[in-house]
Coordinates of C-alpha atoms in Angstrom, one line a residue:
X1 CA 0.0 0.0 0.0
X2 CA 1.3 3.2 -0.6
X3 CA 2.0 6.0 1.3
X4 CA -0.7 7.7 0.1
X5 CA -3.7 5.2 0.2
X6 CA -2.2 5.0 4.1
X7 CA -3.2 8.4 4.1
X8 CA -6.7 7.7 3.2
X9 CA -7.0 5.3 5.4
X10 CA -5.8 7.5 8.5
X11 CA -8.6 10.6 7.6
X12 CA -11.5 7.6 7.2
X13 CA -11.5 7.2 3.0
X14 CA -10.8 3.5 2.8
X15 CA -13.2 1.3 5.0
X16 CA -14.4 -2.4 4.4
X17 CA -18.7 -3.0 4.6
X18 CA -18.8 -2.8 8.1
X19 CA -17.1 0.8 8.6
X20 CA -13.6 -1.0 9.7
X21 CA -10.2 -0.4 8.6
X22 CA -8.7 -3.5 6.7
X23 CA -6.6 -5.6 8.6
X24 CA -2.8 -5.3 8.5
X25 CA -0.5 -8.0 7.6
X26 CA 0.4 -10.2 10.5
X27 CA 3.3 -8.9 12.6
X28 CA 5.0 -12.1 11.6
X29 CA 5.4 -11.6 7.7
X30 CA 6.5 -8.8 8.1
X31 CA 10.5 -7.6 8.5
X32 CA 10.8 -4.1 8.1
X33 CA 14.2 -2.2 7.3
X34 CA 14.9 1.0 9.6
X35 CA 13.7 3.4 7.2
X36 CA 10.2 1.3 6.8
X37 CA 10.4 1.3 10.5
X38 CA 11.0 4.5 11.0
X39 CA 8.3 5.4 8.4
X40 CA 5.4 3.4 10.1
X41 CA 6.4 4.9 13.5
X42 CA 5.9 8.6 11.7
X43 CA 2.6 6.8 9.6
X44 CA 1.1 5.5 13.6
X45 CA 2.0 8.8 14.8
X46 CA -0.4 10.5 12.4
X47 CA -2.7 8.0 12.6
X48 CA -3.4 9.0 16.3
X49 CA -3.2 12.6 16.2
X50 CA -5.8 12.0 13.0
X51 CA -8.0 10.4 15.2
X52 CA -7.5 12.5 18.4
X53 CA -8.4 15.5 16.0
X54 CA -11.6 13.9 14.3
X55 CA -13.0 12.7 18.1
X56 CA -12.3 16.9 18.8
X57 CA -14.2 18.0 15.9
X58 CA -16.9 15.4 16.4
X59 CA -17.4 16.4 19.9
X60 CA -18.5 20.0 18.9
X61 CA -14.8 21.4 18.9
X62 CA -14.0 23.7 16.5
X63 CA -10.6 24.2 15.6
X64 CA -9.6 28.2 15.0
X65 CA -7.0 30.2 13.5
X66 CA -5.4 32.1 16.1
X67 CA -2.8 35.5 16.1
X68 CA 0.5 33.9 18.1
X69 CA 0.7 37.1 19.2
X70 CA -2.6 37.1 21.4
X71 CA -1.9 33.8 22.6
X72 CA 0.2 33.2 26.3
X73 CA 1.7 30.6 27.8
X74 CA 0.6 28.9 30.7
X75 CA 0.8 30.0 34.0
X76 CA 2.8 27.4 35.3
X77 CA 5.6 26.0 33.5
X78 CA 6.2 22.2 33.1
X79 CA 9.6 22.2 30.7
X80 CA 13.1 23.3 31.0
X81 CA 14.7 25.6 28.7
X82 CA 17.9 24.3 27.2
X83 CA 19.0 21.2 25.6
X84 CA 15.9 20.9 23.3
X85 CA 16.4 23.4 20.8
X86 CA 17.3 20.5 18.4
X87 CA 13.9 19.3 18.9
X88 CA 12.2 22.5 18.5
X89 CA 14.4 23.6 14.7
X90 CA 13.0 20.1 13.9
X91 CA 9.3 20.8 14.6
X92 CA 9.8 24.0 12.9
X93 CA 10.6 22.1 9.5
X94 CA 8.1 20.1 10.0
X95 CA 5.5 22.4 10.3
X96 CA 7.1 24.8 7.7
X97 CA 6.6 21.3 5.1
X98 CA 3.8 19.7 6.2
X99 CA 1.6 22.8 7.9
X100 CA 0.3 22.2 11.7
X101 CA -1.1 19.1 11.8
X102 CA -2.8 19.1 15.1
X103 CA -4.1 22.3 17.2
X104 CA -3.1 23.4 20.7
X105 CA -5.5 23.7 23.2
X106 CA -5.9 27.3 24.6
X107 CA -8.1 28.8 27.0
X108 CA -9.7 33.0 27.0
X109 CA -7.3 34.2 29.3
X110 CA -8.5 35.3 32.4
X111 CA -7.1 38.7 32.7
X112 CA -6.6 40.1 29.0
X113 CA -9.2 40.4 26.7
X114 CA -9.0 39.3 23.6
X115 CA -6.0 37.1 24.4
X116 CA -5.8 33.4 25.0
X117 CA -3.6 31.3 27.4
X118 CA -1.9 27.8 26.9
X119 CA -2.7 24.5 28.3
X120 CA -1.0 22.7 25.9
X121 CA 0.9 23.2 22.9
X122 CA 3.8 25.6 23.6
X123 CA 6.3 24.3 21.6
X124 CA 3.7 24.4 18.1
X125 CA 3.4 28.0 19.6
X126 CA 7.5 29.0 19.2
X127 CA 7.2 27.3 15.9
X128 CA 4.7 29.1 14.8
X129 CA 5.7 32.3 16.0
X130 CA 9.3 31.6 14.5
X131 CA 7.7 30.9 10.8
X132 CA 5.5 33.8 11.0
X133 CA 2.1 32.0 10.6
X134 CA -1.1 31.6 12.4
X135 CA -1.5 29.3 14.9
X136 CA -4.3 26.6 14.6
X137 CA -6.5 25.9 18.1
X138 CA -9.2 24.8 20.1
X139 CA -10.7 26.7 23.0
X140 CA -11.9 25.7 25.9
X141 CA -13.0 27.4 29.1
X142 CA -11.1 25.7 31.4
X143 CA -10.3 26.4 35.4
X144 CA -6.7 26.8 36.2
X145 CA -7.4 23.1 37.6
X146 CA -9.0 21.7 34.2
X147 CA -6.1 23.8 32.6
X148 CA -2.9 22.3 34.2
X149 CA -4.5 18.5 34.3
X150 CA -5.4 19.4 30.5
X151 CA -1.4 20.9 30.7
X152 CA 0.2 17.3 32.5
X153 CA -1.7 14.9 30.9
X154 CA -0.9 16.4 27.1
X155 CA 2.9 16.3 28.3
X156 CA 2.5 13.1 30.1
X157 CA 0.7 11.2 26.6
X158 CA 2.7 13.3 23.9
X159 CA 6.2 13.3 24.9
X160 CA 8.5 11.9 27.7
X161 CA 9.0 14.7 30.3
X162 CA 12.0 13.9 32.2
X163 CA 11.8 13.0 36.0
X164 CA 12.8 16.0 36.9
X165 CA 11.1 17.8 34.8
X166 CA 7.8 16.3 36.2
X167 CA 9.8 17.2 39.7
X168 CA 9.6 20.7 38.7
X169 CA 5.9 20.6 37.4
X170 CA 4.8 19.2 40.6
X171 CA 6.5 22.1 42.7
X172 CA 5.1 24.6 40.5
X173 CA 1.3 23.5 40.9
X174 CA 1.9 22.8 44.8
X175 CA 3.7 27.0 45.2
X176 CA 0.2 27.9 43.1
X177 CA -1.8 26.4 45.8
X178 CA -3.2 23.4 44.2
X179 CA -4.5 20.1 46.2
X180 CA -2.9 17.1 46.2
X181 CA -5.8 15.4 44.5
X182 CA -4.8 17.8 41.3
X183 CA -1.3 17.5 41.5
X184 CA -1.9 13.6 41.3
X185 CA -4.3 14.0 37.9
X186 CA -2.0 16.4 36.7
X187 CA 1.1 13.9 37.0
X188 CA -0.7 10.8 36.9
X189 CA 1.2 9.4 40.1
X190 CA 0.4 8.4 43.2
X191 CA 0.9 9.5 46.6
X192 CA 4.4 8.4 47.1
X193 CA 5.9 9.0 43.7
X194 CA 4.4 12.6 44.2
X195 CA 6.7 12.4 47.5
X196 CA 9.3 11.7 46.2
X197 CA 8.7 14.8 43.3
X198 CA 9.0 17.2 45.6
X199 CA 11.0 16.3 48.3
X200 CA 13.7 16.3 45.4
X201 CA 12.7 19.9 44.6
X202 CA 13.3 20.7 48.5
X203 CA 16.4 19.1 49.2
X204 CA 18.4 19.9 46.1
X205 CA 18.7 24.0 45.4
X206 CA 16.8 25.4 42.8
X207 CA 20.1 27.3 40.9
X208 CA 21.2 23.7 40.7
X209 CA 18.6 21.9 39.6
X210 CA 18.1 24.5 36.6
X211 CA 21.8 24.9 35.8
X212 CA 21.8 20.3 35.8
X213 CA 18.4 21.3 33.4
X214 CA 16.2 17.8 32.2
X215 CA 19.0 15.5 32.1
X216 CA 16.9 12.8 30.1
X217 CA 19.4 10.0 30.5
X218 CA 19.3 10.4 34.5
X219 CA 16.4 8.5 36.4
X220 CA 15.1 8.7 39.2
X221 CA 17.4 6.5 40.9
X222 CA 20.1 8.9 40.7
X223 CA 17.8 12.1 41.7
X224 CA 17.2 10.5 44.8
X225 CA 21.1 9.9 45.2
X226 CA 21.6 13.7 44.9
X227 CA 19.2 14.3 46.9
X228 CA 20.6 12.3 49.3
X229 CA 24.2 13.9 48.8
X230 CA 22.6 17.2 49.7
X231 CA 22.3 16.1 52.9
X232 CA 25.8 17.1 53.9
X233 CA 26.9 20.5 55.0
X234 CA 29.1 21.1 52.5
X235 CA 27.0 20.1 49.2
X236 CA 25.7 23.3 48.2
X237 CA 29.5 24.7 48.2
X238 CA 31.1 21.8 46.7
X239 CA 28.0 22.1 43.6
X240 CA 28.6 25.9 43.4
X241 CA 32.3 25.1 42.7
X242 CA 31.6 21.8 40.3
X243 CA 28.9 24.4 38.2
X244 CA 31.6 26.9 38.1
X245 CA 34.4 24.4 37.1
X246 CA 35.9 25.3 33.4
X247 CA 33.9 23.7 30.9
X248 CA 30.6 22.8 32.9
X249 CA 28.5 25.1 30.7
X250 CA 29.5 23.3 27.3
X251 CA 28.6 19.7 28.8
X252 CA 25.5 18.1 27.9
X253 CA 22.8 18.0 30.3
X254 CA 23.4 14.5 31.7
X255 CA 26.6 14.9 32.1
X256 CA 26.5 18.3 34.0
X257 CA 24.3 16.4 36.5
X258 CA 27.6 13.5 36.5
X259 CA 30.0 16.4 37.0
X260 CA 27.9 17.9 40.1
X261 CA 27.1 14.3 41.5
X262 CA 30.9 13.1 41.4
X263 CA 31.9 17.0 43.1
X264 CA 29.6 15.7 46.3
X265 CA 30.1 11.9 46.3
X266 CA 33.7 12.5 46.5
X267 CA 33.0 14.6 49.9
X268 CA 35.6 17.1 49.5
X269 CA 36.8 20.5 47.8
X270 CA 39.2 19.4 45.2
X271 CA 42.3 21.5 45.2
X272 CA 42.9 24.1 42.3
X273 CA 45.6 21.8 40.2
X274 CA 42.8 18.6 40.3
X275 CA 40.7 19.8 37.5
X276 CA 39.8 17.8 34.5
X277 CA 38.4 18.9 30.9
X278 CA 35.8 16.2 30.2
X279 CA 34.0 15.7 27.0
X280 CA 30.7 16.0 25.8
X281 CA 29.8 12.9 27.7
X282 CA 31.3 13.7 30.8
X283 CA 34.4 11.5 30.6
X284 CA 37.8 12.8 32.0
X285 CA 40.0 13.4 29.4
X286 CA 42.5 16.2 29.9
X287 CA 43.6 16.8 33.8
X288 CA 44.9 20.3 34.0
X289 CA 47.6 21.0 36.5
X290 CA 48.5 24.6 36.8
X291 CA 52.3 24.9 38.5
X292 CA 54.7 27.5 39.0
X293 CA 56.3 27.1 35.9
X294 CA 53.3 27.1 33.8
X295 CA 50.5 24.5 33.4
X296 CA 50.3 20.8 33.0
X297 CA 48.1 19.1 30.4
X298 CA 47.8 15.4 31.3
X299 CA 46.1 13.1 28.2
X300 CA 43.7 10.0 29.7
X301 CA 44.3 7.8 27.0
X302 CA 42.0 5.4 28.4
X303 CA 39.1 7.7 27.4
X304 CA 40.7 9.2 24.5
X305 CA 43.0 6.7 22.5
X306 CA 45.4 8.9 20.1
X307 CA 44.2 12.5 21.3
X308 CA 47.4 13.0 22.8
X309 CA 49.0 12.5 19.6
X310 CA 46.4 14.3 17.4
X311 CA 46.3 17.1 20.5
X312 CA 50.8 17.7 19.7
X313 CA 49.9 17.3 15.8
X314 CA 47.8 20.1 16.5
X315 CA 49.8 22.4 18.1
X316 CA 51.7 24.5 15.1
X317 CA 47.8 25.1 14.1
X318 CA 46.6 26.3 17.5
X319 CA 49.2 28.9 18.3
X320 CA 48.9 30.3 15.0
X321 CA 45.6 30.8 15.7
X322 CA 46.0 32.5 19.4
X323 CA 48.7 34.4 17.9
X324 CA 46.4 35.7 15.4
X325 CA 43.7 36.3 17.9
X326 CA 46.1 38.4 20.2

């Protein structure tokens, strides 16, 4: 079948005598390469959101063509900036191809006339607002309450917030005042993984929390480790130093989180010549030594096989170009 009768088939044009979708092949015959794969992931994406979007319109919801501009976000925010700007440049092309396949949800805001306010949807919103289009919705009165279970439960279904992320989500709704009972529809969890949400939040500062930001590779499990670190006198100094240590900002979330962790398992302030340039996965790779005569750079060549030797090949390039730079 091609890609095109698929198509019909998603918006309801291809039906046997009873109304039903034909069956698919048996999972058995069939051995798909990665792009196939890759395709029918994409092809059972749009099936849903095809379906999501006909139950909508079905159900008396009309879907409207918004300004960006009139449109806010929530009030409470349940994503943290960084890290995903790969994600967003690639829902940008997609709309910019394809158009916006499936509306946000938006409520009349409750202090500005004429404008509207986010439960879901804020990413479609950036993209939007970075093509220059109009944004395609559906509004709802909601209660802030309906609004941020709407908000979660979107996140929750749609893409995998990180466990701190839903850490963060859950402190926000709790400083807004909200009951337990909501914070639990809102997250979907129950009474001890919402425990667990924001005793997280309590223990570990907020500076270092947002300067860590989703870390998507790092569980729970090791959450509740920090947390448990942060239990000693001297964490929030020893994380202050690790965040300020040369190279920290240019590590990948994950392992920003590694460099703070290891800074407060070891238990102690490192002195000035122990530093280490670590690459984008956190390994240590260059130990830098400052001395009295000048400084020491020390290759691991564990972590790095021949970048000691490509690192000297190197070095006729690299002080030609601070020379040039001075």
């Amino acid at each position: 079948m091609s890609r095109k009768d698929t198509l019909r088939r998603l918006l309801g044009g291809e039906t046997d005598e009873a109304g039903a979708l034909p069956p698919e092949a048996p999972a058995a015959s069939r051995v798909p390469s990665g792009a196939v794969r890759a395709m029918g992931v994409s092809l059972g994406q749009l099936r849903e959101e095809a379906e999501a979007l006909r139950a909508r319109i079905e159900g008396g919801e009309t879907v409207v063509t918004l300004d960006p501009a009139v449109v806010d976000t929530s009030f409470v925010a349940d994503r943290m900036a960084g890290d995903s700007e790969a994600e967003l440049s690639e829902l940008v092309q997609s709309i910019a191809s394809s158009g916006q396949q499936v509306p946000v949800l938006v409520r009349p805001h409750p202090e500005k006339p004429g404008h509207y306010q986010m439960a879901y949807g804020h990413r479609r919103l950036l993209a939007v607002k970075r093509l220059g289009i109009t944004l395609q919705a559906i509004i709802r009165p909601l209660s802030d309450a309906e609004l941020v279970v709407a908000q979660g439960k979107e996140n929750i279904e749609r893409r995998n917030l990180t466990f701190i992320e839903r850490a963060l989500f859950a402190s926000h709704l709790e400083a807004r005042g909200f009951d337990r009972p909501t914070l639990h529809a809102a997250l979907a969890v129950q009474s001890a993984e919402m425990t667990r949400y924001l005793q997280v939040v309590r223990s570990i500062p907020r500076p270092v929390i947002l300067a860590i930001g989703a870390a998507p590779r790092t569980g729970r499990p090791r959450w509740l480790e920090l947390q448990r670190l942060f239990a000693a006198e001297d964490a929030p100094a020893l994380a202050e130093r690790a965040m300020a240590s040369p190279g920290f900002r240019a590590l990948n979330s994950d392992a920003r989180f590694q460099r703070i962790f290891a800074a407060l398992r070891d238990g102690r302030q490192a002195p000035e010549a122990d530093l280490w340039w670590r690459n984008p996965q956190g390994d240590p790779v260059v130990k830098v030594e400052p001395g009295p005569q000048g400084m020491r750079l020390t290759v691991n060549d564990r972590m790095a096989p021949e970048f000691s030797r490509f690192l000297v090949e190197q070095l006729d390039e690299l002080y030609a170009a601070w020379r040039a730079a001075r």
